[in-house]
């Protein structure tokens, strides 16, 4: 799932400063599940911005709508009339959803309400962790299903770095487990420690985003 | 007619302040009830809203109160560890902390929202907390979003009234 968090109210206030009537558009998929951009968060943010603007003596009129999936044209279609009625859109979708709206409505300003952060999973109620960078050349099969590219702070493919303490990574977050500790334990549990005997070649980053935005075309499914 | 603008609007009286106390059924509401039964005096500014549990309080209900000009909100639940639903009050506490942060971001200031914990027998504490909340909002001044009528019966947001110009946080960004 794509995980994000709402931007601070002062930042959103600055972004919307020039508008008087704005459509707040939530997305019913990933960002609803990560409690950042669903119907509920749209409502709370609308209260906050309406009040903040009223305090400035410059009231903001807000219309709220949450669509199933903002990254698909088929669903975006449903809000065309609402978009028409408003000066601008504040999108609560991930970066993909925001851009989908901007492409679909070339004459309307579209702004991002969230900081889109990562591809991750729900660890427990209201705790998410990053699991994948979308590197385009997945190595999970060799590392027991633990991604060193994402979860090792140094992106090491021949780890560990030697800096871990008590199974924790030495970089930044003292709570974060060392990915290489996890890889070792997992390979041990599934009887594949021999995977670690070979020196892993340097990662080929060409399938990643380093050459710009990627595109996938599946000829067999085109119509 | 033309000199209406020159007439300063009346300063808010004590009775103008409005506070909502969201009270859970099992403790705080019972404490408020007991305070009434014992004929204890507390400020008339408070309106009690009866909740099954503070854990039931939606964040946007609190925001709606502030948007409509309520000066302060008190959320009163059971003592920690004493929630009838085990942890409703602890969940409410975390949510209210998030709303307090949001109130800061909005510019209204976190002090207008407070959570208190009481048992059903603590009527005097309920009264004290209400008195403290009234004192707090008086110190902060009226909610600048409150709309009152001027001499001509025209709605004037408190933010535009002279005595509200010093209201804290109204201009923070
Ligand atoms: S190796 Fe690449 S694609 Fe596979 S999980 Fe890690 S970042 Fe994602
Ligand atoms: S401590 Fe572990 S996770 Fe952290 S950088 Fe070193 S090998 Fe990677």
Coordinates of C-alpha atoms and ligand atoms in Angstrom, one line a residue:
Chain A
X1 CA 0.0 0.0 0.0
X2 CA 1.0 3.6 -0.6
X3 CA 1.5 5.4 2.7
X4 CA 1.4 9.2 3.2
X5 CA 0.7 11.9 5.8
X6 CA -1.2 15.1 5.7
X7 CA 0.8 18.3 5.3
X8 CA 0.7 20.8 8.1
X9 CA -2.3 23.2 8.1
X10 CA -0.1 26.4 7.7
X11 CA 1.4 24.9 4.6
X12 CA -2.0 24.1 3.1
X13 CA -3.2 27.5 4.0
X14 CA -0.4 29.1 2.1
X15 CA -0.9 26.8 -0.9
X16 CA -4.6 27.8 -1.1
X17 CA -4.2 31.4 -0.2
X18 CA -5.3 32.7 -3.6
X19 CA -8.5 30.7 -3.8
X20 CA -12.0 31.3 -2.3
X21 CA -13.7 28.1 -3.3
X22 CA -11.9 24.8 -3.4
X23 CA -12.8 21.2 -3.9
X24 CA -11.2 18.9 -1.3
X25 CA -10.9 15.5 -3.0
X26 CA -10.2 12.4 -0.9
X27 CA -9.2 9.0 -2.3
X28 CA -10.9 5.8 -1.1
X29 CA -8.0 3.4 -1.5
X30 CA -4.5 3.4 0.0
X31 CA -4.6 6.8 1.7
X32 CA -8.0 6.0 3.3
X33 CA -6.4 2.9 4.8
X34 CA -3.4 4.8 6.1
X35 CA -5.7 7.4 7.7
X36 CA -4.3 10.3 5.7
X37 CA -6.6 11.1 2.8
X38 CA -9.9 9.4 3.2
X39 CA -13.3 10.9 3.8
X40 CA -12.6 11.4 7.5
X41 CA -9.3 13.2 7.0
X42 CA -10.8 15.3 4.3
X43 CA -13.5 16.4 6.8
X44 CA -11.1 17.1 9.6
X45 CA -8.8 19.1 7.3
X46 CA -11.7 21.0 5.9
X47 CA -12.8 22.1 9.4
X48 CA -9.2 23.1 10.2
X49 CA -8.7 25.2 7.0
X50 CA -12.1 26.8 7.2
X51 CA -11.3 28.0 10.7
X52 CA -7.8 29.1 9.9
X53 CA -9.0 31.1 6.9
X54 CA -11.9 32.6 8.9
X55 CA -9.4 33.8 11.5
X56 CA -7.6 35.6 8.8
X57 CA -10.8 37.3 7.7
X58 CA -10.6 35.6 4.3
X59 CA -13.1 32.8 4.4
X60 CA -12.7 29.7 2.3
X61 CA -15.6 27.8 0.9
X62 CA -15.0 24.1 0.7
X63 CA -16.8 21.3 -1.1
X64 CA -15.8 17.8 -0.1
X65 CA -15.8 14.6 -2.1
X66 CA -14.0 11.3 -1.8
X67 CA -13.7 9.0 -4.8
X68 CA -12.9 5.4 -5.0
X69 CA -9.6 5.7 -6.7
X70 CA -8.0 9.0 -7.8
X71 CA -5.4 7.4 -10.0
X72 CA -7.9 6.1 -12.6
X73 CA -9.7 8.2 -15.1
X74 CA -12.8 6.1 -14.8
X75 CA -13.3 7.2 -11.2
X76 CA -12.1 10.7 -11.7
X77 CA -14.9 11.1 -14.2
X78 CA -17.4 11.1 -11.3
X79 CA -16.1 14.4 -9.9
X80 CA -16.0 16.4 -13.1
X81 CA -19.1 18.5 -12.2
X82 CA -17.7 19.2 -8.7
X83 CA -14.4 20.3 -10.3
X84 CA -16.2 22.6 -12.6
X85 CA -18.0 24.3 -9.7
X86 CA -14.7 25.1 -7.8
X87 CA -11.7 27.3 -8.5
X88 CA -9.2 24.7 -7.6
X89 CA -8.7 21.1 -6.1
X90 CA -6.9 20.1 -3.0
X91 CA -6.2 16.4 -3.6
X92 CA -5.7 14.0 -0.7
X93 CA -4.5 11.2 -2.9
X94 CA -0.9 10.0 -3.3
X95 CA 1.3 11.8 -5.7
X96 CA -0.1 9.6 -8.5
X97 CA -3.6 10.6 -7.8
X98 CA -2.8 14.3 -7.6
X99 CA -1.1 14.1 -11.0
X100 CA -4.0 12.1 -12.5
X101 CA -6.4 14.9 -11.5
X102 CA -4.0 17.6 -12.9
X103 CA -3.8 15.8 -16.2
X104 CA -7.5 15.2 -16.4
X105 CA -8.4 18.9 -15.6
X106 CA -5.7 20.9 -17.4
X107 CA -7.4 24.3 -16.6
X108 CA -7.7 23.7 -12.9
X109 CA -5.0 24.2 -10.3
X110 CA -4.5 21.0 -8.4
X111 CA -2.6 20.9 -5.1
X112 CA -1.3 18.1 -2.9
X113 CA -2.6 17.8 0.6
X114 CA -0.4 14.9 1.5
X115 CA 3.3 14.1 1.6
X116 CA 3.4 10.7 -0.2
X117 CA 6.0 8.7 1.6
X118 CA 6.4 5.0 0.8
X119 CA 5.2 1.6 -0.2
X120 CA 4.7 -0.2 3.1
X121 CA 2.5 -2.3 5.3
X122 CA 0.4 -1.8 8.4
X123 CA 2.4 -3.3 11.3
X124 CA -0.3 -2.7 13.9
X125 CA -3.1 -0.3 14.3
X126 CA -1.8 3.1 13.1
X127 CA 1.8 2.0 12.6
X128 CA 3.2 1.7 9.0
X129 CA 6.7 0.7 7.9
X130 CA 8.4 1.0 4.5
X131 CA 9.1 -2.2 2.7
X132 CA 9.8 -1.5 -1.0
X133 CA 11.3 1.2 -3.1
X134 CA 10.0 -0.1 -6.4
X135 CA 13.5 -0.6 -7.7
X136 CA 12.4 -2.5 -10.8
X137 CA 14.6 -5.5 -10.3
X138 CA 13.4 -7.3 -7.3
X139 CA 16.0 -9.3 -5.2
X140 CA 13.7 -10.5 -2.5
X141 CA 13.9 -14.1 -3.6
X142 CA 17.6 -14.2 -2.8
X143 CA 17.3 -12.6 0.6
X144 CA 14.6 -14.6 2.2
X145 CA 11.9 -12.1 1.5
X146 CA 13.5 -9.2 3.3
X147 CA 14.4 -6.3 1.1
X148 CA 18.0 -5.0 1.7
X149 CA 17.5 -2.3 -0.9
X150 CA 14.7 -0.6 1.2
X151 CA 15.3 -1.8 4.7
X152 CA 19.1 -1.6 5.0
X153 CA 19.9 2.1 5.5
X154 CA 23.1 1.6 3.4
X155 CA 21.3 -0.4 0.7
X156 CA 23.9 -3.1 1.1
X157 CA 23.6 -6.2 -0.9
X158 CA 26.5 -7.9 0.8
X159 CA 25.8 -6.9 4.4
X160 CA 25.8 -6.5 7.2
X161 CA 27.8 -3.4 7.5
X162 CA 29.1 -4.3 11.0
X163 CA 27.6 -1.3 12.8
X164 CA 24.4 -2.9 14.2
X165 CA 23.9 -3.0 17.9
X166 CA 21.6 -5.6 19.5
X167 CA 20.0 -6.4 16.2
X168 CA 19.2 -2.7 15.6
X169 CA 20.5 -0.6 12.7
X170 CA 23.1 2.0 13.5
X171 CA 21.6 4.6 11.3
X172 CA 19.0 7.2 12.4
X173 CA 16.1 5.4 14.0
X174 CA 17.3 3.4 17.1
X175 CA 14.3 1.2 17.0
X176 CA 14.7 0.0 13.4
X177 CA 15.9 -3.6 13.1
X178 CA 19.0 -4.2 11.1
X179 CA 17.8 -5.6 7.8
X180 CA 20.8 -7.9 7.6
X181 CA 20.0 -9.4 10.9
X182 CA 16.5 -10.1 9.6
X183 CA 17.9 -11.5 6.4
X184 CA 20.2 -13.9 8.2
X185 CA 17.6 -15.1 10.6
X186 CA 15.1 -15.7 7.8
X187 CA 17.5 -17.5 5.6
X188 CA 18.5 -19.6 8.5
X189 CA 14.9 -20.5 9.3
X190 CA 14.2 -21.5 5.7
X191 CA 17.5 -23.4 5.3
X192 CA 18.9 -21.1 2.7
X193 CA 22.0 -19.6 4.4
X194 CA 24.0 -20.7 1.5
X195 CA 22.5 -17.8 -0.5
X196 CA 24.9 -15.6 1.5
X197 CA 28.0 -17.5 0.3
X198 CA 28.2 -15.7 -3.0
X199 CA 29.2 -12.1 -3.4
X200 CA 26.3 -10.3 -4.8
X201 CA 27.1 -8.2 -7.8
X202 CA 26.5 -4.5 -7.7
X203 CA 22.9 -3.6 -8.3
X204 CA 21.8 -2.6 -11.7
X205 CA 19.9 0.6 -11.1
X206 CA 18.8 1.1 -14.7
X207 CA 15.4 -0.5 -14.2
X208 CA 14.8 2.0 -11.3
X209 CA 13.8 5.6 -11.6
X210 CA 17.3 7.0 -12.2
X211 CA 16.6 7.5 -15.9
X212 CA 13.3 9.3 -15.3
X213 CA 9.7 8.1 -14.9
X214 CA 9.1 4.6 -16.0
X215 CA 6.3 3.3 -18.2
X216 CA 4.9 -0.2 -18.7
X217 CA 3.0 -1.2 -21.8
X218 CA 1.3 -4.7 -22.0
X219 CA 0.6 -5.1 -25.6
X220 CA -1.4 -8.3 -25.1
X221 CA -3.9 -6.5 -22.9
X222 CA -4.3 -3.4 -24.9
X223 CA -7.6 -2.6 -26.7
Chain B
X1 CA -27.2 55.5 10.8
X2 CA -23.8 56.5 9.4
X3 CA -22.2 56.7 12.8
X4 CA -23.0 53.1 13.7
X5 CA -19.4 52.2 12.9
X6 CA -18.1 54.5 15.5
X7 CA -20.0 52.8 18.3
X8 CA -17.7 50.3 20.0
X9 CA -19.5 46.9 20.4
X10 CA -20.1 45.9 24.0
X11 CA -17.4 43.9 25.7
X12 CA -18.4 40.3 26.3
X13 CA -19.9 39.6 29.6
X14 CA -19.2 36.5 31.7
X15 CA -22.5 34.9 30.4
X16 CA -21.3 35.3 26.8
X17 CA -18.7 32.6 27.2
X18 CA -19.9 29.1 26.1
X19 CA -18.3 25.9 27.0
X20 CA -19.3 22.4 26.0
X21 CA -18.5 19.5 28.4
X22 CA -18.6 16.2 26.7
X23 CA -19.3 13.8 29.5
X24 CA -19.1 10.0 29.5
X25 CA -22.1 8.2 30.9
X26 CA -20.5 6.2 33.6
X27 CA -18.3 8.7 35.4
X28 CA -18.3 12.3 34.4
X29 CA -22.0 12.6 33.6
X30 CA -22.8 10.9 36.9
X31 CA -20.5 13.3 38.6
X32 CA -22.2 16.3 36.9
X33 CA -25.5 14.8 37.9
X34 CA -24.4 14.4 41.5
X35 CA -23.2 18.0 41.5
X36 CA -26.7 19.0 40.5
X37 CA -28.4 16.8 43.0
X38 CA -26.2 18.3 45.7
X39 CA -27.1 21.7 44.5
X40 CA -23.5 22.7 44.0
X41 CA -23.1 25.9 42.1
X42 CA -21.1 26.0 38.9
X43 CA -20.9 28.5 36.0
X44 CA -23.9 28.5 33.8
X45 CA -21.6 28.8 30.7
X46 CA -21.3 25.1 30.4
X47 CA -23.5 22.9 28.3
X48 CA -23.2 19.2 29.1
X49 CA -23.3 16.7 26.2
X50 CA -23.9 13.1 27.3
X51 CA -21.7 10.5 25.6
X52 CA -21.8 6.7 26.1
X53 CA -18.0 6.9 26.5
X54 CA -15.3 9.5 25.7
X55 CA -14.0 7.0 23.2
X56 CA -17.1 7.6 21.2
X57 CA -16.3 11.2 20.6
X58 CA -15.5 11.9 17.0
X59 CA -12.7 14.4 16.3
X60 CA -14.8 16.4 14.0
X61 CA -17.5 16.9 16.6
X62 CA -15.0 18.9 18.7
X63 CA -13.9 20.8 15.6
X64 CA -17.5 21.6 14.7
X65 CA -18.0 23.1 18.2
X66 CA -15.1 25.4 17.7
X67 CA -16.1 26.4 14.2
X68 CA -19.5 27.4 15.6
X69 CA -17.8 29.7 18.1
X70 CA -17.8 27.6 21.3
X71 CA -15.1 29.2 23.5
X72 CA -13.9 26.0 25.2
X73 CA -14.4 22.3 25.2
X74 CA -14.0 20.0 28.2
X75 CA -14.0 16.3 27.6
X76 CA -14.6 14.4 30.8
X77 CA -14.1 10.7 31.1
X78 CA -13.5 8.1 33.8
X79 CA -10.3 7.9 35.8
X80 CA -7.5 6.3 33.8
X81 CA -7.9 2.6 34.3
X82 CA -11.5 3.0 35.3
X83 CA -13.1 3.1 31.8
X84 CA -16.3 1.1 31.6
X85 CA -15.1 0.0 28.1
X86 CA -11.5 -0.5 29.4
X87 CA -9.7 2.0 27.3
X88 CA -12.2 4.4 25.7
X89 CA -10.8 7.3 27.8
X90 CA -7.2 6.5 26.8
X91 CA -8.1 6.5 23.2
X92 CA -10.0 9.8 23.6
X93 CA -6.9 11.2 25.3
X94 CA -4.7 10.5 22.3
X95 CA -7.2 11.9 19.9
X96 CA -7.7 15.0 21.9
X97 CA -4.0 15.6 21.9
X98 CA -4.1 15.4 18.1
X99 CA -6.9 18.0 18.1
X100 CA -5.0 20.2 20.5
X101 CA -2.1 20.2 18.0
X102 CA -4.5 20.9 15.2
X103 CA -6.0 23.9 17.2
X104 CA -2.5 25.3 17.4
X105 CA -2.0 24.9 13.7
X106 CA -5.4 26.6 13.0
X107 CA -4.5 29.5 15.3
X108 CA -7.1 29.0 17.9
X109 CA -4.7 27.6 20.4
X110 CA -4.6 24.2 22.2
X111 CA -5.7 25.6 25.6
X112 CA -9.3 25.8 24.6
X113 CA -9.6 22.0 24.7
X114 CA -9.0 20.0 27.8
X115 CA -9.5 16.4 28.9
X116 CA -10.3 15.6 32.5
X117 CA -10.7 12.3 34.3
X118 CA -13.2 11.8 37.2
X119 CA -15.1 9.1 39.0
X120 CA -18.8 9.2 39.4
X121 CA -18.4 10.4 43.0
X122 CA -16.2 13.4 42.2
X123 CA -18.8 16.0 41.9
X124 CA -16.6 18.7 43.5
X125 CA -13.8 18.0 41.0
X126 CA -16.3 18.3 38.1
X127 CA -17.3 21.7 39.4
X128 CA -13.7 22.8 39.9
X129 CA -12.7 21.7 36.3
X130 CA -15.6 23.6 34.9
X131 CA -14.6 26.7 36.8
X132 CA -11.1 26.4 35.6
X133 CA -12.2 26.0 32.0
X134 CA -14.3 29.2 32.3
X135 CA -11.3 31.0 33.8
X136 CA -9.1 29.7 30.9
X137 CA -11.4 30.9 28.2
X138 CA -11.9 34.3 29.9
X139 CA -8.1 34.6 29.9
X140 CA -7.9 33.6 26.3
X141 CA -10.8 35.9 25.3
X142 CA -13.8 34.9 23.2
X143 CA -13.4 32.4 20.4
X144 CA -12.5 34.7 17.5
X145 CA -14.8 32.6 15.2
X146 CA -17.8 33.4 17.3
X147 CA -20.3 35.5 15.5
X148 CA -22.4 38.0 17.4
X149 CA -24.8 40.7 16.4
X150 CA -23.8 44.4 16.4
X151 CA -26.1 47.2 17.3
X152 CA -27.8 46.9 13.9
X153 CA -28.4 43.2 14.3
X154 CA -25.7 42.5 11.7
X155 CA -23.5 39.5 12.4
X156 CA -19.9 40.5 13.3
X157 CA -17.3 37.8 13.8
X158 CA -15.5 38.2 17.1
X159 CA -12.2 38.3 15.2
X160 CA -13.2 41.7 13.9
X161 CA -14.3 43.1 17.2
X162 CA -11.8 45.4 18.9
X163 CA -11.6 43.5 22.2
X164 CA -10.7 40.4 20.3
X165 CA -7.7 41.9 18.6
X166 CA -5.4 40.6 21.3
X167 CA -6.9 37.0 21.2
X168 CA -3.9 34.7 21.2
X169 CA -2.9 32.9 18.1
X170 CA -5.4 34.4 15.8
X171 CA -2.7 35.6 13.4
X172 CA -0.2 32.8 13.7
X173 CA 0.7 30.9 10.5
Ligands
LIG1 S1 14.3 -5.4 -4.2 FE1 13.4 -3.7 -5.2 S2 11.4 -4.3 -5.9 FE2 12.1 -5.9 -4.4 S3 11.3 -5.2 -2.5 FE3 13.3 -4.3 -2.6 S4 12.9 -2.3 -3.5 FE4 11.1 -3.5 -3.8
LIG2 S1 23.1 -1.8 10.7 FE1 22.2 -3.3 9.3 S2 20.4 -2.2 8.4 FE2 21.7 -0.7 9.3 S3 23.1 0.0 7.7 FE3 24.2 -1.7 8.8 S4 23.6 -3.6 7.7 FE4 22.2 -2.0 7.0

